[in-house]
XYZ file of C-alpha atoms in Angstrom:
477
model
C -73.457 23.849 -21.660
C -73.153 25.510 -18.273
C -70.839 28.527 -18.174
C -69.105 28.758 -14.798
C -68.467 32.222 -13.379
C -64.916 33.481 -12.821
C -63.247 32.816 -9.517
C -62.669 36.548 -9.138
C -64.410 39.561 -10.683
C -63.056 40.402 -14.127
C -62.258 44.112 -14.201
C -60.605 46.400 -16.737
C -57.395 48.055 -15.574
C -56.681 51.757 -16.021
C -54.131 54.176 -14.587
C -54.912 57.478 -12.884
C -53.095 60.519 -11.608
C -54.965 60.445 -8.304
C -52.914 60.268 -5.078
C -53.394 56.574 -4.407
C -51.034 55.025 -1.823
C -50.255 51.329 -2.217
C -48.475 50.799 1.105
C -50.327 53.311 3.245
C -50.090 51.035 6.289
C -46.335 51.593 6.497
C -47.176 55.147 7.548
C -47.494 53.636 11.028
C -43.770 52.865 11.015
C -42.778 56.201 9.466
C -44.797 58.061 12.130
C -43.188 55.891 14.799
C -39.718 56.754 13.472
C -40.486 60.478 13.671
C -42.037 60.135 17.129
C -38.734 58.744 18.407
C -36.865 61.851 17.263
C -34.951 59.731 14.765
C -33.774 62.564 12.508
C -32.136 64.580 15.275
C -30.474 61.539 16.824
C -29.063 60.467 13.448
C -27.783 63.974 12.747
C -25.975 63.957 16.082
C -24.474 60.466 15.737
C -23.975 60.042 11.988
C -23.908 63.577 10.598
C -20.346 63.152 9.296
C -21.484 60.634 6.678
C -23.254 63.217 4.517
C -21.840 66.511 3.176
C -22.706 69.562 5.250
C -25.019 71.050 2.636
C -26.578 67.782 1.491
C -30.348 67.765 1.063
C -30.725 64.185 2.271
C -29.428 63.919 5.823
C -28.465 60.669 7.628
C -31.823 60.482 9.389
C -33.640 60.625 6.055
C -31.401 58.030 4.412
C -31.416 55.538 7.294
C -35.085 56.065 8.045
C -36.179 55.469 4.462
C -33.904 52.452 4.037
C -35.114 50.886 7.288
C -38.737 51.591 6.363
C -38.253 50.023 2.932
C -36.698 46.873 4.435
C -39.386 46.609 7.097
C -42.066 46.887 4.398
C -40.569 44.011 2.390
C -38.010 45.629 0.083
C -34.766 43.788 -0.592
C -32.620 46.168 -2.639
C -31.796 49.876 -2.661
C -33.725 50.137 -5.910
C -36.893 49.123 -4.048
C -36.997 52.658 -2.676
C -38.814 53.586 -5.869
C -42.033 52.288 -4.279
C -41.790 55.224 -1.861
C -40.285 57.649 -4.369
C -43.555 57.806 -6.293
C -45.557 58.515 -3.123
C -43.786 61.581 -1.757
C -46.966 62.891 -0.142
C -46.695 60.159 2.496
C -43.020 59.200 2.530
C -41.359 62.511 1.686
C -38.698 63.131 -0.940
C -36.719 59.923 -1.297
C -33.013 59.969 -2.066
C -31.850 58.669 -5.446
C -30.065 55.331 -5.722
C -26.835 57.198 -6.477
C -27.145 59.239 -3.265
C -27.682 56.068 -1.239
C -24.705 54.436 -2.953
C -22.444 57.362 -2.038
C -23.653 57.124 1.557
C -22.604 53.480 1.732
C -19.249 54.350 0.151
C -18.636 56.718 3.059
C -19.644 54.115 5.636
C -17.319 51.588 3.967
C -14.440 54.058 4.135
C -15.010 54.703 7.879
C -16.455 51.442 9.258
C -15.422 51.977 12.872
C -16.925 55.466 13.012
C -20.181 54.236 11.457
C -20.343 51.233 13.803
C -19.878 53.446 16.876
C -22.418 55.991 15.656
C -24.985 53.315 14.810
C -24.530 51.556 18.167
C -24.937 54.716 20.223
C -27.905 55.713 18.056
C -29.577 52.360 18.684
C -28.910 52.642 22.408
C -30.683 55.999 22.552
C -33.610 54.730 20.479
C -33.923 51.616 22.638
C -33.916 53.750 25.783
C -36.800 55.861 24.472
C -38.795 52.819 23.384
C -38.303 50.972 26.675
C -39.273 54.100 28.602
C -42.453 54.304 26.535
C -43.181 50.614 27.172
C -43.028 51.215 30.927
C -43.509 48.118 33.046
C -43.715 45.941 29.942
C -40.165 46.722 28.814
C -37.470 44.045 29.275
C -35.436 46.383 31.464
C -38.300 47.074 33.870
C -38.901 43.364 34.397
C -35.251 42.381 34.805
C -34.060 40.925 38.130
C -31.322 38.404 38.981
C -34.024 35.731 39.270
C -35.705 36.794 36.006
C -32.967 38.468 33.933
C -32.979 39.902 30.430
C -32.097 36.967 28.168
C -29.597 37.597 25.365
C -29.378 34.825 22.781
C -26.170 34.438 20.770
C -26.362 32.423 17.569
C -24.777 32.307 14.130
C -26.485 31.770 10.793
C -25.569 31.431 7.120
C -26.300 33.872 4.309
C -25.655 32.668 0.753
C -23.883 34.824 -1.797
C -24.553 34.216 -5.486
C -21.719 36.428 -6.686
C -18.179 37.241 -5.644
C -18.010 39.638 -2.716
C -15.239 40.663 -0.379
C -14.510 37.971 2.282
C -17.086 35.448 1.085
C -16.074 31.826 1.707
C -17.408 28.312 1.666
C -19.399 27.221 4.700
C -19.731 23.896 6.501
C -22.950 23.054 4.627
C -21.240 23.261 1.278
C -22.611 26.712 0.492
C -20.831 29.956 -0.262
C -21.337 33.260 1.500
C -21.235 34.727 4.991
C -21.775 33.498 8.546
C -23.245 36.438 10.526
C -23.172 36.185 14.310
C -26.208 37.700 16.047
C -27.214 38.722 19.550
C -30.889 39.232 20.351
C -33.157 39.787 23.334
C -35.893 37.240 24.006
C -39.066 38.926 25.284
C -40.449 35.556 26.414
C -43.564 33.698 25.350
C -45.866 36.036 27.287
C -44.463 39.386 26.140
C -43.758 39.167 22.409
C -40.948 38.162 20.085
C -37.723 40.027 20.782
C -35.251 42.446 19.243
C -31.788 42.408 17.696
C -28.865 43.796 19.666
C -25.983 43.070 17.314
C -25.223 41.488 13.948
C -21.548 40.774 13.315
C -20.840 39.896 9.684
C -18.226 37.155 9.210
C -16.877 35.051 6.314
C -18.730 31.828 5.611
C -15.877 29.704 6.962
C -15.815 31.450 10.363
C -15.649 28.989 13.249
C -18.814 28.449 15.282
C -17.002 28.092 18.593
C -14.645 31.043 18.294
C -14.500 32.526 21.801
C -13.220 35.886 20.543
C -16.235 36.250 18.241
C -18.556 35.419 21.149
C -16.876 38.049 23.290
C -17.048 40.652 20.501
C -20.733 40.157 19.754
C -21.561 40.087 23.481
C -19.657 43.331 24.070
C -21.343 44.985 21.079
C -24.740 43.800 22.314
C -24.523 44.988 25.915
C -23.113 48.360 24.865
C -26.498 49.047 23.262
C -28.481 48.436 26.451
C -29.938 51.419 28.351
C -28.036 53.122 31.174
C -29.819 51.082 33.844
C -27.612 48.104 33.001
C -24.412 49.977 33.858
C -22.746 51.176 37.047
C -22.146 54.915 37.511
C -18.515 54.422 36.378
C -19.709 52.977 33.049
C -18.935 49.316 33.724
C -21.545 46.673 33.015
C -23.859 45.615 35.826
C -24.439 42.105 34.527
C -26.468 40.612 37.377
C -29.735 41.186 35.471
C -28.429 39.673 32.217
C -28.456 36.023 31.149
C -26.525 34.963 28.038
C -27.900 31.877 26.312
C -26.018 29.987 23.583
C -25.641 26.570 22.014
C -22.600 24.383 22.725
C -20.390 26.674 20.589
C -20.463 29.130 23.490
C -19.292 26.638 26.105
C -15.614 27.632 25.820
C -13.949 28.438 29.121
C -12.557 31.729 27.771
C -16.009 33.050 26.934
C -17.625 31.830 30.163
C -14.877 33.417 32.239
C -15.455 36.660 30.340
C -19.146 36.513 31.283
C -18.229 35.707 34.869
C -15.939 38.745 35.123
C -18.728 40.891 33.625
C -21.063 39.650 36.367
C -23.460 38.133 33.801
C -25.332 34.863 34.100
C -25.078 32.210 31.402
C -26.910 29.133 30.180
C -25.014 27.247 27.461
C -25.444 23.842 25.904
C -22.669 21.398 26.763
C -21.644 18.225 24.896
C -21.307 15.383 27.375
C -17.788 13.969 26.809
C -17.818 10.329 25.711
C -15.328 9.471 28.431
C -17.778 10.643 31.099
C -20.917 9.044 29.686
C -20.597 6.050 32.003
C -20.951 8.372 34.988
C -24.578 8.875 34.044
C -25.363 5.188 34.589
C -25.689 5.386 38.350
C -28.324 8.121 38.113
C -30.297 6.424 35.336
C -32.854 5.417 37.935
C -35.449 8.171 37.534
C -36.147 8.386 41.252
C -33.213 10.805 41.397
C -34.517 12.929 38.515
C -37.188 15.627 38.374
C -39.828 15.696 35.617
C -39.037 18.165 32.840
C -41.560 20.888 32.004
C -43.491 21.237 28.764
C -44.208 24.473 26.912
C -47.116 25.246 29.281
C -45.046 24.715 32.430
C -46.604 21.341 33.288
C -44.659 18.221 34.286
C -43.838 15.790 31.519
C -44.081 12.062 32.108
C -41.364 11.036 29.654
C -38.535 13.542 30.192
C -36.418 14.275 33.244
C -33.772 16.730 34.502
C -31.078 16.411 37.160
C -28.213 18.494 38.567
C -25.164 16.323 37.803
C -22.463 18.682 39.064
C -21.378 16.169 41.733
C -21.157 13.399 39.133
C -19.460 15.107 36.182
C -16.539 17.183 37.396
C -16.077 20.538 35.695
C -12.477 21.742 35.618
C -11.338 25.325 35.117
C -14.860 26.685 34.722
C -16.029 29.814 36.603
C -17.092 29.265 40.223
C -20.779 28.547 40.640
C -21.035 26.713 37.316
C -23.400 23.738 37.441
C -24.140 21.083 34.856
C -27.672 19.832 34.326
C -28.620 16.730 32.357
C -31.843 16.145 30.482
C -33.087 12.686 29.477
C -35.922 12.109 27.029
C -36.910 9.375 24.552
C -35.372 9.540 21.102
C -37.458 11.552 18.674
C -38.932 9.657 15.716
C -36.232 9.167 13.094
C -33.368 10.050 15.454
C -30.210 7.983 15.009
C -29.246 6.165 18.273
C -25.706 6.611 19.590
C -23.591 4.811 22.164
C -24.299 7.624 24.626
C -28.081 7.051 24.646
C -28.974 5.444 27.984
C -31.874 2.979 27.961
C -33.242 4.492 24.757
C -33.051 8.025 26.137
C -31.065 10.892 24.621
C -28.907 12.638 27.235
C -28.195 16.331 26.680
C -26.561 18.826 29.016
C -26.232 22.539 29.694
C -24.065 24.677 31.965
C -25.381 27.557 34.028
C -24.342 29.803 36.894
C -27.884 30.970 37.570
C -28.793 31.747 41.192
C -31.942 29.665 40.705
C -31.620 25.971 41.432
C -34.777 24.205 40.279
C -33.598 22.014 37.416
C -36.842 21.750 35.400
C -37.255 25.545 35.343
C -33.644 26.084 34.275
C -34.011 23.419 31.595
C -37.233 24.936 30.210
C -35.619 28.383 30.154
C -32.582 27.047 28.317
C -34.674 25.211 25.726
C -36.405 28.504 24.937
C -33.197 29.365 23.086
C -34.843 27.964 19.970
C -36.950 31.123 19.710
C -33.873 33.023 18.550
C -34.257 31.228 15.208
C -37.471 33.207 14.652
C -35.651 36.479 15.252
C -32.899 35.460 12.817
C -35.575 34.560 10.256
C -37.101 38.021 10.715
C -33.674 39.630 10.380
C -33.151 37.842 7.062
C -36.606 38.996 5.942
C -35.676 42.606 6.668
C -32.496 42.742 4.605
C -29.849 40.382 5.972
C -30.864 37.628 3.553
C -29.517 39.562 0.554
C -26.309 41.514 1.040
C -26.096 43.800 -2.010
C -22.568 45.231 -2.039
C -19.148 43.951 -3.085
C -17.510 45.709 -0.120
C -17.507 43.780 3.166
C -17.747 46.914 5.301
C -20.656 48.240 3.192
C -22.460 44.918 3.702
C -21.802 45.220 7.442
C -23.497 48.627 7.362
C -26.407 47.067 5.433
C -26.664 44.344 8.118
C -26.786 47.050 10.795
C -29.638 48.825 8.988
C -31.390 45.470 8.564
C -31.271 45.015 12.335
C -32.744 48.500 12.754
C -35.598 47.610 10.371
C -36.329 44.446 12.335
C -36.218 46.349 15.606
C -38.603 49.050 14.404
C -41.326 46.428 14.100
C -40.450 44.861 17.471
C -40.375 48.284 19.140
C -43.677 49.226 17.532
C -45.219 46.087 19.026
C -43.613 46.656 22.414
C -44.488 50.316 22.916
C -47.777 50.844 21.044
C -49.732 47.567 21.146
C -51.436 46.361 24.366
C -49.720 43.391 25.985
C -52.765 41.148 25.531
C -53.377 41.940 21.846
C -52.634 39.149 19.372
C -50.623 41.524 17.144
C -48.000 41.735 19.893
C -46.843 38.290 18.747
C -47.089 38.678 14.951
C -44.003 38.114 12.863
C -42.948 40.562 10.165
C -44.705 38.748 7.319
C -48.056 38.973 9.072
C -47.482 42.636 9.844
C -46.879 43.287 6.173
C -50.018 41.496 5.053
C -52.401 42.719 7.739
C -51.185 46.290 8.235
C -48.552 47.504 5.795
C -50.467 46.354 2.711
C -53.456 48.534 3.630
C -54.067 50.926 0.728
C -54.989 54.574 1.097
C -55.598 57.846 -0.669
C -54.323 61.369 -0.071
C -56.903 64.148 -0.005
C -56.415 67.887 0.365
C -59.041 70.164 1.835
C -58.653 73.545 3.473
C -54.842 73.461 3.063
C -54.752 70.246 5.048
C -53.603 66.904 3.683
C -55.241 63.737 5.040
C -54.417 60.085 4.423
C -57.663 58.173 3.982
C -57.749 54.471 4.826
C -60.589 52.023 4.078
C -63.432 52.130 6.571
C -63.683 48.336 6.284
C -59.963 47.658 6.823
C -59.750 44.408 8.863
C -57.294 45.937 11.323
C -58.959 49.346 11.609
C -59.113 49.227 15.432
C -55.482 48.150 15.685
C -54.405 50.992 13.386
C -56.291 53.475 15.578
C -54.676 52.034 18.728
C -51.177 52.264 17.267
C -51.720 55.797 15.942
C -52.951 56.999 19.337
C -49.931 55.445 21.078
C -47.546 57.040 18.557
C -49.117 60.450 19.160
C -48.635 59.987 22.892
C -45.032 58.874 22.357
C -44.254 61.940 20.240
C -45.632 64.251 22.945
C -43.202 62.777 25.486
C -40.088 63.396 23.411
C -37.900 66.497 23.799
C -39.083 69.484 21.798
C -36.093 69.262 19.470
C -37.138 65.753 18.459
C -40.494 66.980 17.184
C -39.242 69.610 14.733
């Protein structure tokens, strides 16, 4: 009888007291946090949330929580992975200390929200400055603005928590409302600007919620997006939403802020017959595919002269898109000649319909950023208190942003890792093991010579060193 070998080598397992580091690759993120001067900024903005003589300051608590969530942790108790590796991650606060910190944030939610928003604004300013010409702010013009996507999602709750409610899908939990920046297909993924926690039964088309999350989002943009008197200079901002954002109240708010918008719009059934006279495709322009090439089976047209828009901001135009029904799609009475008609509203200064349509359809990329946000903590809200869970959502957004900022400011624009999602980062970089060695009173973290991403790790480390040298002296202590 032939004995087949094992699929993998069969090895005995033993434990050792050597300084082995299981998640040594996350040291890239911890070094990045320090290079940004995170501790000093947190002390300035959130110092009131820890006692004056406390050993663990806000920068330590937030930094370790964000690092844990970025590395794949889901609960406060997951900090124990770092607690046993103090040589790399420092002295980690106990679960009780973290719990008391969240109690304080829950007792003063407005103060924590303001401190966290101003902290994020300062961090974003430093990261975008380090990114130089590749930062979203440096590229922003009225013709090519910074795109802010607004979208809601659902987070299930498997136990009773404050303000949980049933949602429209029959689930039970929360309906967070997010705002995020889209870097574009050529520059990376994007980053989170705001995450507003809401009950599960919150309305999707609530104009006040749209205004609140938009205001929270833009307040975290760098100073270059504001006039000297502190008011928003919205000409270089485009807000992109689904049809829930097509309310007149919200669009007028954007208009008064000087911002551009591109929002999906449900064609009213009473106006569907107005599309008939332009169903001849000689009046339409070919839509663009993902590569920017003309499609032969989809078309776009400016229908502002056909479908009258009442009480919308001046300069608002409506564009229609016609394409064949997708396989399995259910036909409706509004489908013209077997084509599905969809619409969007925009006040963009650009007029070429296919370009505007392709830019609007890029809104789907915000789903990837929401998926990342759920993977960095939003997917499991751990507290009974609603305000404590809002603080957790804010830290989750910080964890997601740390990875996005690391990609933006330390990885070359042409490198494939610029476009990795968080799960790939964890597997390719963060899971790299290491070992601490001490020689001549100097501690060194050794990484495998044959690590698949050795060159990328070197590139990121060099960029982090350069970033740290550019920060104010106080940020380096």
